[in-house]
Amino acid sequence: MSLNLQDIPRVKNLSKADFLRHYFKPQKPVVIEHFIEDWPAYSKWNLDYMKTTAGDKIVPLYDDRPVDYEDGFNQAHAKMKMSDYVDLLKTEPTKYRIFLWNILKEVPHLQGDFSFPDLGLSLMKGLPMLFFGGSNSYTFMHYDIDLANILHVHFDGKKQCILFDQKQNDFLYKVPHSLITREDIDFNNPDFEKWPALKRAKGWICELHHGDILYMPEGYWHYMRYLTPGFSMSLRAVPRNPKNFARAIYNIVIMRMLDNGMRKWKGQKWIDWKNEQAIVRTHKKMAM
């Protein structure tokens, strides 16, 4: 048995009007092909180019270890020169990923390699973020703290993406006071005997290739697995739905402060309690 996932539609040369009408307004995901072929990045950006142009930069690295109470919010697990990291990606499997790397801040001239798509989104032009990973490395199922609309542009290699909307929260074993599901769920091959609620979740799936843009609507859960070494860039716009905007403010101002405070006070007991509650609350809702 596998997850209940439907293919994310793929379209070519999508117009702004069609994007707004068919995907943004109904908040449905889509993969847009052939949209960035006029960008210099389309022909230039690959792992070798990033090694050449940013090889001396020290980059933060993350792996798939469970959350520890001593870890700060988005605290890196290791650091490495970009040139060494690219060599690592190309020579052996590694779980290390680059997460939320601001290219404008680190390598400003890369801004000239791309433009911000005119699809009717008010994109935050100071926050283009890069994400890198090696074969079979992955992110835990999560959604972003700001519940942003995201244009996820993929470069080099292949990546599998699984998405769920917020209506599926009751079935995903969401960890309270967090933005993640239980970290021991393998969304690539879930154990339905251990996680029976997942049978009820309805989601989306796609495979991204060089030049594809994945639109992820506000607050969508996403699980990303690198099928081969590669990288992507996310462009984001604030949520338009007032409820989502309010939730984003709550997450940033209150939830993060509460969680950090409880980690300092309760330590690992707080993390363990949250993980236990993810099961208790999910199965309670299943029984209703």
Short mmCIF file of C-alpha atoms in Angstrom, two decimals:
data_model
loop_
_atom_site.label_atom_id
_atom_site.label_comp_id
_atom_site.label_asym_id
_atom_site.label_seq_id
_atom_site.Cartn_x
_atom_site.Cartn_y
_atom_site.Cartn_z
CA MET A 1 0.00 0.00 0.00
CA SER A 2 1.24 3.51 -0.80
CA LEU A 3 0.20 7.04 0.08
CA ASN A 4 -2.89 8.45 -1.61
CA LEU A 5 -1.13 10.87 -3.97
CA GLN A 6 -2.14 12.39 -7.28
CA ASP A 7 0.29 13.76 -9.82
CA ILE A 8 0.80 17.50 -9.71
CA PRO A 9 -0.24 18.85 -13.13
CA ARG A 10 2.53 19.98 -15.46
CA VAL A 11 1.99 22.92 -17.81
CA LYS A 12 4.16 24.78 -20.30
CA ASN A 13 4.61 28.54 -20.70
CA LEU A 14 1.89 29.40 -18.20
CA SER A 15 0.46 32.94 -18.45
CA LYS A 16 -0.07 35.13 -15.39
CA ALA A 17 -3.85 35.13 -15.92
CA ASP A 18 -4.01 31.33 -16.14
CA PHE A 19 -1.73 30.92 -13.13
CA LEU A 20 -3.91 33.18 -11.00
CA ARG A 21 -7.18 31.66 -12.21
CA HIS A 22 -6.32 27.96 -12.13
CA TYR A 23 -3.69 27.65 -9.38
CA PHE A 24 -3.21 30.67 -7.13
CA LYS A 25 -6.85 31.51 -6.41
CA PRO A 26 -7.91 27.88 -5.79
CA GLN A 27 -4.56 27.24 -4.03
CA LYS A 28 -3.57 24.22 -6.11
CA PRO A 29 0.02 23.17 -6.88
CA VAL A 30 1.44 23.11 -10.40
CA VAL A 31 4.74 22.38 -12.13
CA ILE A 32 5.60 24.99 -14.77
CA GLU A 33 7.93 23.92 -17.58
CA HIS A 34 9.96 26.04 -20.03
CA PHE A 35 9.36 29.21 -18.02
CA ILE A 36 12.97 30.10 -17.19
CA GLU A 37 14.73 29.18 -20.42
CA ASP A 38 15.57 32.86 -21.04
CA TRP A 39 17.37 33.11 -17.68
CA PRO A 40 21.19 32.90 -17.84
CA ALA A 41 20.84 30.56 -14.85
CA TYR A 42 19.03 28.03 -17.04
CA SER A 43 22.19 27.30 -19.00
CA LYS A 44 24.77 28.25 -16.37
CA TRP A 45 23.56 26.96 -13.02
CA ASN A 46 24.79 23.50 -12.15
CA LEU A 47 26.93 22.08 -9.36
CA ASP A 48 30.19 22.82 -11.17
CA TYR A 49 29.18 26.45 -11.72
CA MET A 50 28.29 26.88 -8.05
CA LYS A 51 31.65 25.38 -7.09
CA THR A 52 33.43 27.85 -9.36
CA THR A 53 31.49 30.97 -8.42
CA ALA A 54 30.97 30.32 -4.69
CA GLY A 55 33.62 27.73 -3.87
CA ASP A 56 35.25 29.75 -1.08
CA LYS A 57 31.99 30.41 0.79
CA ILE A 58 31.37 28.54 4.05
CA VAL A 59 27.92 26.97 3.86
CA PRO A 60 25.67 25.61 6.64
CA LEU A 61 24.84 21.90 6.39
CA TYR A 62 21.93 19.88 7.78
CA ASP A 63 21.20 16.16 7.94
CA ASP A 64 18.23 14.02 8.96
CA ARG A 65 19.04 13.62 12.65
CA PRO A 66 16.01 14.04 14.96
CA VAL A 67 15.40 17.40 16.62
CA ASP A 68 17.39 17.79 19.82
CA TYR A 69 16.35 20.17 22.60
CA GLU A 70 19.77 21.82 22.51
CA ASP A 71 19.45 22.71 18.82
CA GLY A 72 18.48 26.28 18.09
CA PHE A 73 15.86 27.11 15.46
CA ASN A 74 17.30 26.05 12.06
CA GLN A 75 20.72 25.56 13.67
CA ALA A 76 23.22 23.99 11.26
CA HIS A 77 24.71 20.56 12.04
CA ALA A 78 28.00 21.25 10.24
CA LYS A 79 29.77 23.75 7.99
CA MET A 80 31.95 23.30 4.94
CA LYS A 81 33.41 25.20 2.01
CA MET A 82 31.08 25.12 -0.98
CA SER A 83 33.86 23.67 -3.17
CA ASP A 84 34.36 20.78 -0.73
CA TYR A 85 30.62 20.24 -0.43
CA VAL A 86 30.13 19.98 -4.21
CA ASP A 87 33.02 17.50 -4.37
CA LEU A 88 31.32 15.48 -1.63
CA LEU A 89 27.99 15.49 -3.50
CA LYS A 90 29.65 14.22 -6.66
CA THR A 91 31.81 11.50 -5.13
CA GLU A 92 29.72 9.73 -2.50
CA PRO A 93 26.25 9.62 -0.93
CA THR A 94 25.78 12.14 1.86
CA LYS A 95 22.88 13.18 4.04
CA TYR A 96 24.21 16.70 4.33
CA ARG A 97 22.00 19.35 2.73
CA ILE A 98 22.21 23.11 2.37
CA PHE A 99 19.03 24.70 3.68
CA LEU A 100 17.89 28.33 3.31
CA TRP A 101 21.11 29.73 1.83
CA ASN A 102 20.59 33.35 0.81
CA ILE A 103 22.43 33.78 -2.48
CA LEU A 104 21.88 37.55 -2.65
CA LYS A 105 23.71 37.99 0.64
CA GLU A 106 26.52 35.54 -0.07
CA VAL A 107 27.13 35.88 -3.82
CA PRO A 108 25.38 39.09 -4.97
CA HIS A 109 26.40 38.83 -8.63
CA LEU A 110 24.29 35.67 -9.04
CA GLN A 111 21.26 37.98 -8.97
CA GLY A 112 22.06 38.82 -12.57
CA ASP A 113 21.48 35.21 -13.60
CA PHE A 114 17.73 35.20 -12.90
CA SER A 115 14.67 37.43 -12.73
CA PHE A 116 11.55 37.29 -10.59
CA PRO A 117 8.68 35.62 -12.50
CA ASP A 118 5.71 37.88 -13.25
CA LEU A 119 2.90 35.59 -12.16
CA GLY A 120 0.97 38.03 -9.98
CA LEU A 121 2.78 37.19 -6.74
CA SER A 122 4.45 39.91 -4.68
CA LEU A 123 7.73 38.07 -4.32
CA MET A 124 10.12 39.05 -1.53
CA LYS A 125 13.12 40.04 -3.62
CA GLY A 126 15.58 40.01 -0.76
CA LEU A 127 14.98 36.36 0.10
CA PRO A 128 15.88 34.01 -2.77
CA MET A 129 17.04 30.87 -0.96
CA LEU A 130 19.06 27.92 -2.29
CA PHE A 131 18.71 24.28 -1.20
CA PHE A 132 21.24 21.55 -2.06
CA GLY A 133 21.25 17.80 -1.43
CA GLY A 134 22.93 14.52 -2.34
CA SER A 135 21.35 11.31 -3.61
CA ASN A 136 18.57 10.07 -1.30
CA SER A 137 18.98 12.93 1.16
CA TYR A 138 15.65 14.41 2.19
CA THR A 139 13.84 16.98 4.28
CA PHE A 140 11.36 15.96 6.95
CA MET A 141 7.73 16.63 6.10
CA HIS A 142 7.15 20.23 7.16
CA TYR A 143 5.57 23.52 6.19
CA ASP A 144 7.21 26.94 6.28
CA ILE A 145 6.90 29.18 9.32
CA ASP A 146 5.57 32.10 7.26
CA LEU A 147 3.04 29.99 5.27
CA ALA A 148 4.36 31.67 2.12
CA ASN A 149 3.40 31.06 -1.49
CA ILE A 150 6.53 29.47 -2.94
CA LEU A 151 7.98 29.18 -6.44
CA HIS A 152 10.53 26.36 -6.13
CA VAL A 153 12.87 26.44 -9.14
CA HIS A 154 14.95 23.31 -9.64
CA PHE A 155 18.47 23.14 -11.11
CA ASP A 156 20.66 20.13 -11.84
CA GLY A 157 19.59 16.59 -11.03
CA LYS A 158 16.20 15.18 -10.06
CA LYS A 159 14.08 15.73 -6.98
CA GLN A 160 10.85 14.08 -5.76
CA CYS A 161 8.32 16.30 -3.96
CA ILE A 162 5.32 15.17 -1.90
CA LEU A 163 2.82 17.83 -0.82
CA PHE A 164 -0.21 17.98 1.47
CA ASP A 165 -2.48 20.94 2.16
CA GLN A 166 -3.40 22.07 5.67
CA LYS A 167 -6.70 20.17 5.49
CA GLN A 168 -4.69 16.96 5.94
CA ASN A 169 -3.24 17.98 9.32
CA ASP A 170 -5.40 15.50 11.25
CA PHE A 171 -3.81 12.57 9.41
CA LEU A 172 -0.12 13.53 9.28
CA TYR A 173 0.98 13.10 12.91
CA LYS A 174 1.73 16.79 13.24
CA VAL A 175 3.98 17.61 16.17
CA PRO A 176 2.30 20.32 18.31
CA HIS A 177 4.00 23.71 18.66
CA SER A 178 6.07 22.79 15.60
CA LEU A 179 6.04 22.88 11.81
CA ILE A 180 6.88 19.20 11.30
CA THR A 181 5.34 15.76 11.41
CA ARG A 182 6.85 12.88 13.37
CA GLU A 183 10.42 12.65 12.10
CA ASP A 184 10.44 8.84 12.18
CA ILE A 185 7.80 8.61 9.44
CA ASP A 186 9.33 7.52 6.14
CA PHE A 187 7.13 9.30 3.60
CA ASN A 188 9.00 7.52 0.84
CA ASN A 189 7.85 4.14 2.18
CA PRO A 190 5.44 4.66 5.11
CA ASP A 191 4.59 1.94 7.62
CA PHE A 192 0.78 2.06 7.69
CA GLU A 193 0.55 -0.37 10.60
CA LYS A 194 2.54 2.04 12.73
CA TRP A 195 1.02 5.21 11.21
CA PRO A 196 -2.54 4.19 10.21
CA ALA A 197 -3.87 7.76 9.90
CA LEU A 198 -1.68 8.30 6.84
CA LYS A 199 -4.09 6.09 4.87
CA ARG A 200 -6.62 8.93 5.02
CA ALA A 201 -4.28 11.70 3.88
CA LYS A 202 -4.70 12.95 0.31
CA GLY A 203 -1.72 14.63 -1.27
CA TRP A 204 0.26 15.42 -4.38
CA ILE A 205 3.50 14.19 -5.92
CA CYS A 206 5.89 15.26 -8.68
CA GLU A 207 9.43 14.82 -9.91
CA LEU A 208 11.38 17.98 -10.69
CA HIS A 209 14.04 18.29 -13.38
CA HIS A 210 16.36 21.09 -14.41
CA GLY A 211 14.36 24.25 -15.17
CA ASP A 212 11.05 23.14 -13.62
CA ILE A 213 9.18 25.49 -11.28
CA LEU A 214 6.96 23.97 -8.59
CA TYR A 215 4.30 26.30 -7.19
CA MET A 216 3.52 25.40 -3.57
CA PRO A 217 0.46 27.24 -2.20
CA GLU A 218 0.24 28.84 1.22
CA GLY A 219 1.15 26.57 4.10
CA TYR A 220 1.50 23.40 2.04
CA TRP A 221 3.35 20.57 3.73
CA HIS A 222 6.32 19.39 1.67
CA TYR A 223 8.72 16.47 1.74
CA MET A 224 11.66 16.71 -0.64
CA ARG A 225 13.91 13.79 -1.63
CA TYR A 226 16.91 14.28 -3.89
CA LEU A 227 16.94 11.41 -6.39
CA THR A 228 20.33 12.62 -7.61
CA PRO A 229 22.65 15.39 -6.37
CA GLY A 230 21.20 18.78 -7.23
CA PHE A 231 19.84 22.07 -5.96
CA SER A 232 16.84 24.38 -6.11
CA MET A 233 15.98 28.01 -5.44
CA SER A 234 12.84 29.14 -3.62
CA LEU A 235 11.19 32.50 -4.25
CA ARG A 236 8.46 33.39 -1.78
CA ALA A 237 5.50 35.72 -1.36
CA VAL A 238 3.59 36.48 1.84
CA PRO A 239 0.27 34.66 2.29
CA ARG A 240 -2.77 36.50 0.93
CA ASN A 241 -5.33 34.65 3.03
CA PRO A 242 -5.85 36.75 6.22
CA LYS A 243 -6.07 33.62 8.40
CA ASN A 244 -2.78 32.31 7.02
CA PHE A 245 -1.13 35.70 7.46
CA ALA A 246 -2.28 35.77 11.09
CA ARG A 247 -0.99 32.22 11.62
CA ALA A 248 2.36 33.22 10.12
CA ILE A 249 2.65 36.10 12.59
CA TYR A 250 1.73 33.75 15.45
CA ASN A 251 4.34 31.19 14.33
CA ILE A 252 7.11 33.76 14.06
CA VAL A 253 6.35 35.86 17.14
CA ILE A 254 4.76 33.45 19.63
CA MET A 255 5.16 29.78 18.68
CA ARG A 256 8.91 29.96 18.06
CA MET A 257 9.48 31.86 21.33
CA LEU A 258 7.28 29.39 23.26
CA ASP A 259 9.04 26.36 21.82
CA ASN A 260 12.52 27.77 22.47
CA GLY A 261 11.53 28.66 26.04
CA MET A 262 10.14 25.19 26.75
CA ARG A 263 13.27 23.54 25.34
CA LYS A 264 15.39 25.53 27.78
CA TRP A 265 13.07 24.78 30.69
CA LYS A 266 12.11 21.14 30.09
CA GLY A 267 14.93 19.98 27.82
CA GLN A 268 14.47 16.69 25.99
CA LYS A 269 11.28 15.97 27.97
CA TRP A 270 9.59 18.74 25.97
CA ILE A 271 10.64 17.19 22.64
CA ASP A 272 9.55 13.71 23.80
CA TRP A 273 6.18 15.05 25.02
CA LYS A 274 5.53 16.76 21.68
CA ASN A 275 6.35 13.59 19.75
CA GLU A 276 4.04 11.54 21.97
CA GLN A 277 1.25 14.07 21.55
CA ALA A 278 1.57 13.84 17.77
CA ILE A 279 0.39 10.23 18.04
CA VAL A 280 -2.17 10.77 20.80
CA ARG A 281 -3.87 13.72 19.08
CA THR A 282 -3.86 12.15 15.63
CA HIS A 283 -5.40 8.87 16.79
CA LYS A 284 -7.94 10.74 18.92
CA LYS A 285 -9.10 12.62 15.83
CA MET A 286 -9.25 9.38 13.87
CA ALA A 287 -11.62 7.94 16.46
CA MET A 288 -14.09 10.84 16.20
#
